[in-house]
Coordinates of C-alpha atoms in Angstrom, one line a residue:
Chain A
M33 CA 14.9 8.2 2.8
Q34 CA 12.5 8.7 5.7
T35 CA 13.5 8.5 9.4
L36 CA 11.7 6.0 11.5
L37 CA 9.4 8.6 13.0
E38 CA 8.6 9.9 9.5
A39 CA 8.0 6.4 8.2
I40 CA 5.7 5.0 10.9
R41 CA 2.1 5.8 11.3
P42 CA 1.0 7.0 14.8
T43 CA -1.0 4.3 16.6
T44 CA -4.7 4.6 16.6
F45 CA -6.2 5.2 20.0
I46 CA -9.8 4.1 20.2
R47 CA -12.3 4.4 23.1
S48 CA -15.5 2.4 23.0
E49 CA -18.3 3.2 25.5
K50 CA -19.9 -0.2 24.8
L51 CA -16.8 -2.2 25.4
S52 CA -15.8 -0.2 28.5
G53 CA -19.3 -0.4 29.8
Y54 CA -19.6 -4.1 29.2
L55 CA -16.3 -4.8 31.1
G56 CA -16.6 -2.1 33.8
I57 CA -13.1 -1.0 32.9
D58 CA -12.1 2.5 31.6
L59 CA -10.5 1.1 28.5
T60 CA -8.3 2.8 25.9
I61 CA -7.4 0.7 22.9
A62 CA -4.0 1.4 21.2
T63 CA -4.3 -0.5 17.9
E64 CA -1.6 -1.2 15.4
T65 CA -4.0 -2.8 13.0
F66 CA -3.7 0.2 10.7
Q67 CA 0.1 0.5 10.9
H68 CA 1.9 -0.1 7.6
T69 CA 1.5 -3.9 6.8
G70 CA -1.2 -4.2 9.5
S71 CA 0.9 -4.8 12.6
F72 CA 3.4 -3.1 15.0
K73 CA 6.2 -5.1 13.3
F74 CA 6.7 -2.4 10.8
R75 CA 8.2 -0.2 13.5
A76 CA 10.9 -2.9 14.2
A77 CA 11.5 -3.9 10.7
Y78 CA 11.9 -0.4 9.3
N79 CA 14.3 0.5 12.1
V80 CA 16.4 -2.6 11.3
A81 CA 16.4 -2.0 7.5
L82 CA 17.2 1.7 8.0
N83 CA 20.1 1.2 10.4
V84 CA 22.1 -1.8 9.2
E85 CA 24.6 -1.1 6.5
N86 CA 23.8 -4.3 4.7
E87 CA 21.9 -4.0 1.4
H88 CA 20.3 -7.4 1.8
L89 CA 18.0 -8.7 4.6
I90 CA 17.2 -12.3 5.4
A91 CA 14.7 -13.5 7.9
A92 CA 12.5 -16.5 8.7
S93 CA 8.8 -15.5 9.3
S94 CA 5.5 -16.8 8.1
G95 CA 3.8 -13.9 9.7
N96 CA 3.8 -10.2 10.3
F97 CA 7.5 -9.7 10.6
G98 CA 8.1 -11.1 7.1
Q99 CA 5.6 -8.7 5.5
A100 CA 7.0 -5.8 7.5
L101 CA 10.6 -6.5 6.6
A102 CA 9.6 -7.0 2.9
Y103 CA 7.8 -3.6 2.8
S104 CA 10.6 -1.9 4.7
A105 CA 13.2 -3.3 2.3
K106 CA 11.1 -2.0 -0.6
L107 CA 10.9 1.5 0.9
L108 CA 14.6 1.6 1.4
G109 CA 15.6 -0.1 -1.9
K110 CA 17.2 -3.1 -0.3
K111 CA 17.0 -6.8 -1.2
C112 CA 15.0 -9.2 1.1
H113 CA 14.6 -12.9 1.5
V114 CA 11.8 -14.2 3.7
V115 CA 11.9 -18.0 4.5
M116 CA 8.4 -19.4 4.9
P117 CA 6.9 -22.9 5.2
E118 CA 5.5 -23.9 1.8
T119 CA 2.2 -24.5 3.7
S120 CA 1.8 -20.8 4.6
A121 CA -1.5 -19.2 3.7
K122 CA -1.3 -17.9 0.1
V123 CA -2.3 -14.4 1.2
K124 CA 0.8 -14.3 3.4
V125 CA 3.1 -15.5 0.6
D126 CA 1.5 -13.1 -1.9
A127 CA 1.9 -10.2 0.6
V128 CA 5.7 -10.8 0.9
S129 CA 6.0 -11.2 -2.9
N130 CA 3.9 -8.1 -3.7
Y131 CA 6.2 -6.0 -1.5
G132 CA 9.0 -7.2 -3.8
A133 CA 10.8 -9.6 -1.6
V134 CA 11.7 -13.2 -2.3
A135 CA 9.3 -15.6 -0.5
D136 CA 11.7 -18.6 0.0
L137 CA 9.3 -21.5 0.5
I138 CA 10.6 -24.6 2.3
D139 CA 9.3 -28.0 3.2
V140 CA 9.6 -28.0 7.0
N141 CA 9.7 -31.8 7.0
S142 CA 12.9 -31.7 5.1
I143 CA 14.6 -28.6 6.5
G144 CA 14.2 -26.3 9.5
R145 CA 13.6 -22.6 9.2
E146 CA 16.8 -21.7 11.0
E147 CA 18.8 -24.2 8.9
R148 CA 17.5 -22.6 5.7
V149 CA 18.3 -19.2 6.9
A150 CA 21.9 -20.4 7.6
Q151 CA 22.1 -21.7 4.1
L152 CA 21.0 -18.4 2.7
M153 CA 23.5 -16.5 4.9
E154 CA 26.2 -18.8 3.5
E155 CA 25.0 -18.0 0.0
F156 CA 24.8 -14.3 0.7
P157 CA 27.5 -13.5 3.2
D158 CA 26.9 -9.8 3.0
A159 CA 23.3 -10.0 4.1
Y160 CA 21.9 -9.1 7.6
Q161 CA 20.1 -11.9 9.4
A162 CA 17.1 -10.1 11.0
S163 CA 15.4 -11.4 14.1
A164 CA 11.8 -10.6 14.7
Y165 CA 12.4 -9.7 18.4
D166 CA 15.9 -10.4 19.8
D167 CA 17.7 -7.4 18.4
P168 CA 18.3 -3.9 20.0
L169 CA 17.2 -2.3 16.7
V170 CA 13.9 -4.1 17.0
I171 CA 13.4 -3.1 20.6
D172 CA 14.2 0.6 19.7
G173 CA 11.8 0.5 16.8
N174 CA 9.0 -0.9 19.0
S175 CA 9.8 1.7 21.7
T176 CA 8.2 4.3 19.5
L177 CA 4.8 2.9 20.4
G178 CA 5.7 3.2 24.1
D179 CA 6.6 6.9 23.5
E180 CA 3.1 7.4 22.0
I181 CA 1.4 5.8 24.9
A182 CA 3.4 7.9 27.4
D183 CA 2.5 11.0 25.4
Y184 CA -1.2 10.2 25.4
K185 CA -3.3 12.4 27.6
E186 CA -4.6 9.6 30.0
D187 CA -2.9 8.5 33.2
F188 CA -3.2 4.8 32.9
D189 CA -3.2 2.4 35.8
F190 CA -2.1 -0.4 33.6
V191 CA -0.6 -0.8 30.1
V192 CA -1.3 -4.4 28.8
V193 CA 0.7 -5.8 25.9
P194 CA 0.6 -9.1 24.0
V195 CA 3.8 -11.2 24.6
G196 CA 5.4 -13.6 22.1
G197 CA 9.1 -13.2 21.7
A198 CA 8.7 -10.1 23.9
G199 CA 9.9 -7.7 21.2
L200 CA 7.0 -5.4 21.7
I201 CA 6.7 -5.4 25.4
S202 CA 10.4 -4.8 25.9
G203 CA 10.3 -1.8 23.5
I204 CA 7.3 -0.4 25.4
S205 CA 9.0 -1.1 28.7
K206 CA 12.1 0.8 27.6
A207 CA 10.0 3.8 26.5
L208 CA 7.8 3.9 29.6
C209 CA 10.7 3.5 32.1
G210 CA 11.1 6.7 33.9
K211 CA 8.5 8.5 31.8
D212 CA 5.4 7.0 33.3
D213 CA 6.0 5.7 36.7
R214 CA 2.3 5.4 37.5
A215 CA 1.2 2.8 34.8
K216 CA 2.1 -0.8 35.6
L217 CA 3.3 -2.7 32.6
I218 CA 1.5 -6.1 32.2
G219 CA 2.1 -8.8 29.6
A220 CA -0.6 -11.1 28.2
E221 CA 0.4 -14.5 27.0
P222 CA -1.5 -17.6 26.0
L223 CA -1.6 -20.1 28.9
I224 CA -0.5 -22.9 26.6
A225 CA 2.5 -20.8 25.5
N226 CA 3.4 -19.4 28.8
D227 CA 7.2 -19.5 28.7
A228 CA 7.5 -15.7 29.4
A229 CA 5.3 -16.0 32.5
R230 CA 7.3 -19.0 33.7
S231 CA 10.5 -17.2 33.0
L232 CA 9.4 -14.2 35.1
R233 CA 8.5 -16.6 38.0
L234 CA 11.8 -18.4 37.9
G235 CA 14.0 -15.4 37.2
K236 CA 15.6 -16.9 34.1
I237 CA 14.6 -17.7 30.5
V238 CA 12.5 -20.8 30.2
R239 CA 11.9 -22.4 26.9
N240 CA 8.9 -24.3 25.5
E241 CA 9.8 -27.8 24.4
Q242 CA 8.2 -27.1 21.0
E243 CA 6.2 -24.4 19.2
P244 CA 2.9 -24.2 21.2
Q245 CA -0.2 -24.5 18.9
T246 CA -2.1 -21.5 20.4
I247 CA -4.6 -19.7 18.1
A248 CA -2.5 -16.6 18.8
D249 CA 0.0 -17.5 16.1
G250 CA 2.2 -14.5 16.9
A251 CA 2.9 -16.0 20.3
R252 CA 4.1 -19.4 19.1
T253 CA 7.6 -18.6 20.1
V254 CA 9.8 -21.1 21.9
S255 CA 11.2 -18.4 24.3
V256 CA 11.7 -14.7 24.8
G257 CA 14.9 -13.2 23.3
N258 CA 18.0 -12.5 25.4
Y259 CA 17.9 -8.7 24.8
N260 CA 14.2 -8.7 25.5
W261 CA 14.6 -10.7 28.7
E262 CA 17.1 -8.2 30.2
I263 CA 14.5 -5.5 29.8
I264 CA 11.3 -7.3 30.8
R265 CA 12.7 -8.9 34.0
E266 CA 12.9 -5.4 35.5
G267 CA 10.2 -3.5 33.7
V268 CA 7.2 -5.9 33.5
Q269 CA 5.1 -6.3 36.7
A270 CA 3.3 -9.5 35.8
I271 CA 2.2 -11.6 32.8
V272 CA -1.4 -12.7 32.7
E273 CA -1.8 -16.2 31.2
V274 CA -5.0 -16.4 29.1
S275 CA -7.1 -19.3 27.9
E276 CA -7.7 -20.0 24.2
A277 CA -11.4 -19.4 25.0
N278 CA -10.8 -15.9 26.3
I279 CA -8.6 -15.0 23.3
K280 CA -11.5 -15.9 21.0
Q281 CA -14.0 -14.1 23.2
A282 CA -11.8 -11.0 23.2
L283 CA -11.7 -11.1 19.4
C284 CA -15.5 -11.3 19.3
L285 CA -15.9 -8.4 21.8
Y286 CA -13.7 -6.2 19.7
F287 CA -15.7 -7.0 16.7
Q288 CA -19.1 -6.6 18.2
L289 CA -18.7 -3.7 20.6
A290 CA -15.8 -1.7 19.2
N291 CA -16.0 -2.3 15.4
L292 CA -12.4 -3.5 15.5
K293 CA -11.0 -6.3 13.5
V294 CA -8.0 -7.8 15.3
E295 CA -5.9 -11.0 14.9
P296 CA -6.0 -13.5 17.8
T297 CA -2.5 -12.4 19.0
G298 CA -3.7 -8.8 19.0
A299 CA -6.7 -9.9 21.2
L300 CA -4.4 -11.2 24.0
S301 CA -4.4 -8.0 26.1
L302 CA -8.2 -7.8 26.1
A303 CA -8.3 -11.5 26.9
A304 CA -6.3 -10.6 30.0
M305 CA -9.1 -8.3 31.1
L306 CA -11.5 -11.3 30.9
E307 CA -9.0 -13.7 32.6
N308 CA -8.2 -11.5 35.5
H309 CA -11.1 -9.1 35.8
D310 CA -10.7 -8.6 39.6
S311 CA -7.4 -6.8 39.0
F312 CA -8.6 -4.5 36.2
G313 CA -12.2 -3.7 37.1
G314 CA -12.7 0.0 37.6
K315 CA -9.2 0.9 36.5
K316 CA -7.9 3.0 33.6
V317 CA -6.3 0.5 31.3
C318 CA -4.5 0.8 27.9
V319 CA -4.8 -2.4 26.0
V320 CA -2.3 -2.7 23.1
V321 CA -3.5 -4.5 19.9
S322 CA -0.5 -5.7 18.1
G323 CA -2.0 -6.4 14.7
G324 CA -5.0 -7.3 12.6
N325 CA -3.8 -9.8 9.9
V326 CA -5.9 -12.9 10.2
D327 CA -7.0 -15.5 7.7
P328 CA -10.7 -14.7 7.0
A329 CA -11.7 -18.4 7.4
I330 CA -10.2 -18.5 10.9
F331 CA -11.9 -15.2 11.8
V332 CA -15.3 -16.5 10.6
Q333 CA -14.8 -19.7 12.6
I334 CA -14.1 -17.8 15.8
L335 CA -17.0 -15.4 15.2
A336 CA -19.4 -18.2 14.6
G337 CA -18.3 -19.7 17.9
Chain B
M821 CA -22.2 20.5 28.6
Q822 CA -19.8 19.9 25.6
T823 CA -20.1 21.8 22.4
L824 CA -20.5 19.7 19.2
L825 CA -16.8 19.9 18.4
E826 CA -15.8 18.9 21.9
A827 CA -18.2 16.0 21.9
I828 CA -17.5 14.3 18.6
R829 CA -14.4 12.3 17.9
P830 CA -12.4 13.3 14.9
T831 CA -12.8 10.9 12.0
T832 CA -10.2 8.2 11.5
F833 CA -8.2 8.6 8.3
I834 CA -6.6 5.3 7.2
R835 CA -4.4 4.6 4.2
S836 CA -3.8 1.1 3.1
E837 CA -1.1 0.2 0.6
K838 CA -2.7 -3.1 0.0
L839 CA -6.1 -1.7 -0.9
S840 CA -4.7 1.2 -2.9
G841 CA -2.4 -1.2 -4.8
Y842 CA -5.2 -3.7 -5.4
L843 CA -7.4 -1.1 -6.9
G844 CA -4.8 1.1 -8.6
I845 CA -6.4 4.1 -6.8
D846 CA -4.7 6.5 -4.4
L847 CA -7.2 5.9 -1.6
T848 CA -7.7 7.6 1.7
I849 CA -10.4 6.1 3.9
A850 CA -12.3 8.5 6.3
T851 CA -14.0 6.1 8.6
E852 CA -16.7 6.9 11.2
T853 CA -16.7 3.3 12.5
F854 CA -15.0 4.5 15.7
Q855 CA -17.2 7.6 16.2
H856 CA -19.4 7.5 19.3
T857 CA -22.0 4.8 18.8
G858 CA -20.2 3.5 15.8
S859 CA -21.4 5.8 13.0
F860 CA -21.4 9.4 11.8
K861 CA -25.0 9.8 13.1
F862 CA -23.7 10.9 16.4
R863 CA -22.5 14.2 14.8
A864 CA -26.1 14.8 13.7
A865 CA -27.9 13.5 16.8
Y866 CA -25.7 15.4 19.3
N867 CA -26.2 18.6 17.3
V868 CA -30.0 18.2 17.4
A869 CA -30.1 17.3 21.1
L870 CA -27.8 20.2 22.0
N871 CA -29.6 22.9 20.1
V872 CA -33.3 22.2 20.5
E873 CA -34.8 23.6 23.7
N874 CA -37.1 20.5 24.2
E875 CA -36.1 18.2 27.0
H876 CA -37.5 15.2 25.2
L877 CA -36.6 13.7 21.9
I878 CA -38.6 11.2 19.8
A879 CA -37.5 9.5 16.6
A880 CA -38.2 6.3 14.6
S881 CA -35.0 4.4 13.8
S882 CA -34.0 0.8 14.0
G883 CA -30.5 1.7 13.1
N884 CA -27.6 4.0 13.8
F885 CA -29.6 7.2 14.3
G886 CA -31.6 5.7 17.2
Q887 CA -28.4 4.7 19.0
A888 CA -26.8 8.0 18.4
L889 CA -29.9 10.0 19.6
A890 CA -30.2 7.8 22.7
Y891 CA -26.5 8.4 23.6
S892 CA -26.7 12.1 22.8
A893 CA -29.8 12.4 25.1
K894 CA -28.0 10.6 27.8
L895 CA -24.9 12.9 27.6
L896 CA -27.2 16.0 27.7
G897 CA -29.6 14.7 30.4
K898 CA -32.7 14.6 28.1
K899 CA -35.4 12.0 27.7
C900 CA -35.6 10.0 24.5
H901 CA -38.0 7.6 22.8
V902 CA -36.9 5.5 19.9
V903 CA -39.6 3.7 17.9
M904 CA -38.3 0.4 16.5
P905 CA -39.9 -2.6 14.9
E906 CA -40.2 -5.4 17.5
T907 CA -38.3 -7.6 15.0
S908 CA -35.2 -5.5 15.3
A909 CA -32.0 -7.3 16.2
K910 CA -31.7 -7.6 20.0
V911 CA -28.3 -6.0 20.0
K912 CA -29.8 -2.8 18.5
V913 CA -32.7 -2.7 21.0
D914 CA -30.2 -3.4 23.8
A915 CA -27.9 -0.6 22.6
V916 CA -30.8 2.0 22.7
S917 CA -31.9 0.8 26.2
N918 CA -28.3 0.7 27.5
Y919 CA -28.0 4.3 26.6
G920 CA -30.9 5.0 28.8
A921 CA -33.6 5.7 26.2
V922 CA -37.0 4.0 25.8
A923 CA -37.0 1.5 22.9
D924 CA -40.6 1.7 21.9
L925 CA -41.2 -1.6 20.1
I926 CA -44.0 -1.8 17.6
D927 CA -45.6 -4.5 15.4
V928 CA -45.2 -3.0 12.0
N929 CA -48.1 -5.0 10.7
S930 CA -50.4 -3.2 13.1
I931 CA -49.0 0.3 13.0
G932 CA -46.5 2.2 10.9
R933 CA -43.5 3.9 12.4
E934 CA -44.6 7.4 11.5
E935 CA -48.0 6.7 12.9
R936 CA -46.5 5.6 16.2
V937 CA -44.2 8.6 16.3
A938 CA -47.4 10.8 15.8
Q939 CA -49.0 9.0 18.7
L940 CA -46.1 9.7 20.9
M941 CA -45.9 13.3 19.9
E942 CA -49.6 13.6 20.9
E943 CA -48.8 12.0 24.2
F944 CA -45.7 14.2 24.8
P945 CA -46.5 17.5 23.0
D946 CA -43.4 19.1 24.4
A947 CA -41.1 16.7 22.7
Y948 CA -39.0 17.3 19.6
Q949 CA -39.6 15.0 16.7
A950 CA -36.1 14.3 15.3
S951 CA -35.5 13.3 11.7
A952 CA -32.4 11.3 10.8
Y953 CA -31.6 13.4 7.8
D954 CA -34.2 16.1 6.9
D955 CA -33.3 18.8 9.4
P956 CA -30.9 21.7 9.2
L957 CA -29.4 20.7 12.5
V958 CA -28.6 17.3 11.2
I959 CA -27.0 18.7 8.1
D960 CA -24.9 21.1 10.2
G961 CA -23.8 18.3 12.5
N962 CA -22.7 16.2 9.6
S963 CA -20.9 19.1 8.0
T964 CA -18.2 18.7 10.7
L965 CA -17.0 15.6 8.9
G966 CA -16.7 17.7 5.7
D967 CA -14.6 20.3 7.6
E968 CA -12.3 17.5 8.7
I969 CA -11.9 16.2 5.1
A970 CA -11.3 19.8 3.8
D971 CA -8.6 20.2 6.5
Y972 CA -6.9 17.0 5.7
K973 CA -3.6 17.4 4.0
E974 CA -4.4 15.6 0.7
D975 CA -5.8 17.3 -2.4
F976 CA -8.5 14.9 -3.3
D977 CA -9.8 14.5 -6.9
F978 CA -13.0 12.9 -5.5
V979 CA -14.7 12.7 -2.2
V980 CA -17.2 9.7 -2.3
V981 CA -20.0 9.4 0.2
P982 CA -22.7 6.8 0.9
V983 CA -26.2 8.1 0.2
G984 CA -29.4 7.1 2.0
G985 CA -31.6 10.0 3.0
A986 CA -28.6 12.2 1.9
G987 CA -28.1 13.6 5.4
L988 CA -24.3 12.9 5.3
I989 CA -23.6 14.0 1.8
S990 CA -25.6 17.2 2.2
G991 CA -23.6 18.1 5.3
I992 CA -20.3 17.3 3.6
S993 CA -21.4 19.3 0.5
K994 CA -22.1 22.3 2.7
A995 CA -18.7 22.1 4.3
L996 CA -16.7 21.6 1.1
C997 CA -18.5 24.3 -0.9
G998 CA -16.1 27.0 -1.5
K999 CA -13.4 25.4 0.7
D1000 CA -12.2 22.7 -1.6
D1001 CA -13.1 23.5 -5.2
R1002 CA -10.8 20.8 -6.6
A1003 CA -12.5 17.7 -5.1
K1004 CA -15.6 16.5 -6.9
L1005 CA -18.3 15.3 -4.5
I1006 CA -19.8 12.0 -5.6
G1007 CA -22.6 9.9 -4.0
A1008 CA -22.7 6.2 -3.8
E1009 CA -26.1 4.6 -3.7
P1010 CA -27.4 1.0 -4.1
L1011 CA -28.7 0.4 -7.6
I1012 CA -31.9 -1.1 -6.2
A1013 CA -32.5 1.9 -4.0
N1014 CA -31.5 4.6 -6.5
D1015 CA -34.0 7.3 -5.8
A1016 CA -31.3 9.9 -5.2
A1017 CA -29.6 9.1 -8.5
R1018 CA -32.9 9.3 -10.3
S1019 CA -33.7 12.6 -8.5
L1020 CA -30.5 14.1 -9.7
R1021 CA -31.2 13.0 -13.3
L1022 CA -34.7 14.4 -13.3
G1023 CA -34.0 17.5 -11.3
K1024 CA -36.6 16.8 -8.7
I1025 CA -37.1 14.5 -5.7
V1026 CA -38.1 11.0 -6.9
R1027 CA -39.5 8.5 -4.3
N1028 CA -39.1 4.7 -4.2
E1029 CA -42.5 3.0 -4.1
Q1030 CA -41.5 1.1 -1.0
E1031 CA -38.4 0.6 1.2
P1032 CA -35.9 -1.1 -1.1
Q1033 CA -34.5 -4.3 0.5
T1034 CA -30.8 -3.6 -0.2
I1035 CA -28.2 -5.1 2.0
A1036 CA -27.1 -1.6 2.8
D1037 CA -29.8 -1.1 5.4
G1038 CA -28.9 2.5 6.0
A1039 CA -29.9 3.3 2.4
R1040 CA -33.4 1.8 2.7
T1041 CA -34.9 5.3 2.6
V1042 CA -37.9 6.1 0.4
S1043 CA -36.5 9.4 -0.7
V1044 CA -33.9 12.1 0.1
G1045 CA -35.1 14.9 2.4
N1046 CA -36.2 18.3 1.3
Y1047 CA -33.5 20.2 3.1
N1048 CA -30.9 17.7 1.8
W1049 CA -32.2 18.0 -1.8
E1050 CA -31.7 21.7 -2.0
I1051 CA -28.0 21.2 -1.1
I1052 CA -27.2 18.1 -3.1
R1053 CA -28.8 19.3 -6.4
E1054 CA -26.1 21.9 -6.6
G1055 CA -23.2 20.4 -4.7
V1056 CA -23.1 16.7 -5.8
Q1057 CA -21.5 16.0 -9.2
A1058 CA -22.9 12.5 -9.7
I1059 CA -24.2 9.5 -7.9
V1060 CA -22.8 6.1 -8.7
E1061 CA -25.4 3.3 -8.5
V1062 CA -23.7 0.1 -7.1
S1063 CA -24.8 -3.5 -7.3
E1064 CA -25.4 -5.6 -4.2
A1065 CA -22.5 -7.8 -5.3
N1066 CA -20.1 -4.9 -5.3
I1067 CA -21.3 -3.7 -1.8
K1068 CA -20.5 -7.2 -0.5
Q1069 CA -17.2 -7.3 -2.3
A1070 CA -16.2 -3.9 -0.9
L1071 CA -17.0 -5.0 2.6
C1072 CA -14.7 -8.0 2.1
L1073 CA -11.9 -5.9 0.6
Y1074 CA -11.9 -3.6 3.6
F1075 CA -11.7 -6.6 5.9
Q1076 CA -9.0 -8.5 4.1
L1077 CA -6.8 -5.7 2.8
A1078 CA -7.3 -2.8 5.3
N1079 CA -8.2 -4.6 8.6
L1080 CA -11.4 -2.5 8.7
K1081 CA -14.8 -3.8 9.8
V1082 CA -17.5 -1.8 8.1
E1083 CA -21.3 -2.2 7.7
P1084 CA -22.7 -2.7 4.3
T1085 CA -23.9 0.9 4.0
G1086 CA -20.5 2.1 5.0
A1087 CA -19.0 0.0 2.1
L1088 CA -21.0 1.9 -0.6
S1089 CA -18.3 4.4 -1.4
L1090 CA -15.7 1.7 -2.0
A1091 CA -18.3 -0.3 -4.0
A1092 CA -18.4 2.8 -6.3
M1093 CA -14.7 2.3 -7.0
L1094 CA -15.5 -1.2 -8.2
E1095 CA -18.6 -0.2 -10.1
N1096 CA -17.0 2.6 -12.0
H1097 CA -13.3 1.9 -11.9
D1098 CA -12.6 3.8 -15.2
S1099 CA -13.5 7.1 -13.5
F1100 CA -11.4 6.6 -10.4
G1101 CA -8.3 4.7 -11.5
G1102 CA -5.1 6.6 -10.8
K1103 CA -6.9 9.3 -8.9
K1104 CA -6.7 10.6 -5.4
V1105 CA -9.9 9.6 -3.8
C1106 CA -11.3 10.0 -0.3
V1107 CA -13.9 7.3 0.5
V1108 CA -16.1 8.0 3.4
V1109 CA -17.2 5.0 5.6
S1110 CA -20.4 6.0 7.3
G1111 CA -20.4 3.3 10.1
G1112 CA -19.5 -0.1 11.3
N1113 CA -22.5 -1.5 13.1
V1114 CA -23.5 -4.8 11.5
D1115 CA -25.1 -8.0 12.8
P1116 CA -22.2 -10.5 13.1
A1117 CA -24.3 -13.2 11.4
I1118 CA -24.8 -11.0 8.3
F1119 CA -21.1 -10.1 8.3
V1120 CA -20.0 -13.7 8.4
Q1121 CA -22.5 -14.6 5.7
I1122 CA -21.0 -11.9 3.4
L1123 CA -17.4 -12.8 4.2
A1124 CA -18.1 -16.5 3.5
G1125 CA -19.3 -15.5 0.1

């Protein structure tokens, strides 16, 4: 059985003269696109699967956390159910199944995801209900990426991180706190899903009324988690709210100038450079790319403009 | 002034459970897509620019070597002319210009590339005429990638490398020779541009009658170089000839299963896995991706099938 640090892959740091030159920013990309299962979520999921005593894990996720939990459960010989809408892309359902987990497909018009998870928890009372972000084990898992950024040789002015449920940025905040007092930690969130930015302004958790339909599907969360909030309210300097157009533009710039395939949510931190260039121009910035799993049809559509 | 080993970026080794699982091959990807200027050519170009005494470099290249030479010249404060067809993609011309070199655009119906290079050499007799592959300095530069593969912790059964002018595979061959006697070195070449495979079969350099119009534009060479030939005739076990369909399929598999953006020429080594699966199934294989610079429109066209 591998420890978390044995199991994860180190993040991939990439520097692109073309992209830095184009933006006039001294940019370092920390990309999790080559992490196990293609996103940072493996750090969280493995840490959960490793540390809970339960032999069975249950979660609702149509995205990266489901794949990461399924693969972590496989590596650790545990059972896993992932509740997904039956309309999920086939590649995502197949990925969960291929990692040996049960993809529990639901008709979201008949039953909510949380409701179905509750049903499964009743059926399997010994299972652990895993949250994609609101769990100290998730935050600790994600903090390993913050450790890697702190250990990287550059003195960054800013570290910029995509925000959905705030699982990643809270982990990075925990890691950087005290270690790297120079770098300011900045979140990047879709403008049409700006609950975290509003929460930071109001000093309390604000919820979206419904799942916002941003193209950054990893940021379609209704609110940040409670554990995450207690960390980011202190550790995050600001959250840049980015337009859908800038998310798409950032994805294209990664592709054309840095040879990097990212998913829309992963492009949020670069989109913040476009959105708020005055703050970042001429600075040393680490942009975190959270993952690279995107439906090819959506990618082609964005690339074709 | 940086030495070659200080100037180059180490290659990026990537392992993808999804891609390995899909193919039934224990695959390690060594990708040069994040090398300076987006391809392995920087290793060669920098080594040339560093070691020749001439303060001016001249080459014909519409592709990766031109960009790499332009950037190397910039880093070393040398002058550089790159002869390119005036029909070259604007992004390629801009890349050469942005690195500070002169993009010398020609009408290929009026004058051949070699002829124009000869004109420039007459105009600038103190310049060095740089070849993209047929030069011992190029081979030595590329051998650094072979050193990295030899130093990697895996014992590979096969190391598979794209072949155009054979600059890369001859460099890797030179590095692996004696260091790693276990791994068999295999070339991957487009079937419709198979001069290297035919050369190996006949025991002498065979030339294509004209530039073959393979989608792998880095392999549109008329023949391998003389210096390259002397190395690969001994060091390369076989060259797999791959179909255009398998090149495209390999590019799509990288994108979908490994989150990797590669150019068609870079996909040749994975295409060899598809072409000749019986030889590679169940083996430990290192596939080298030579670069990632591809016109977005061509990429989208391939991805859309």
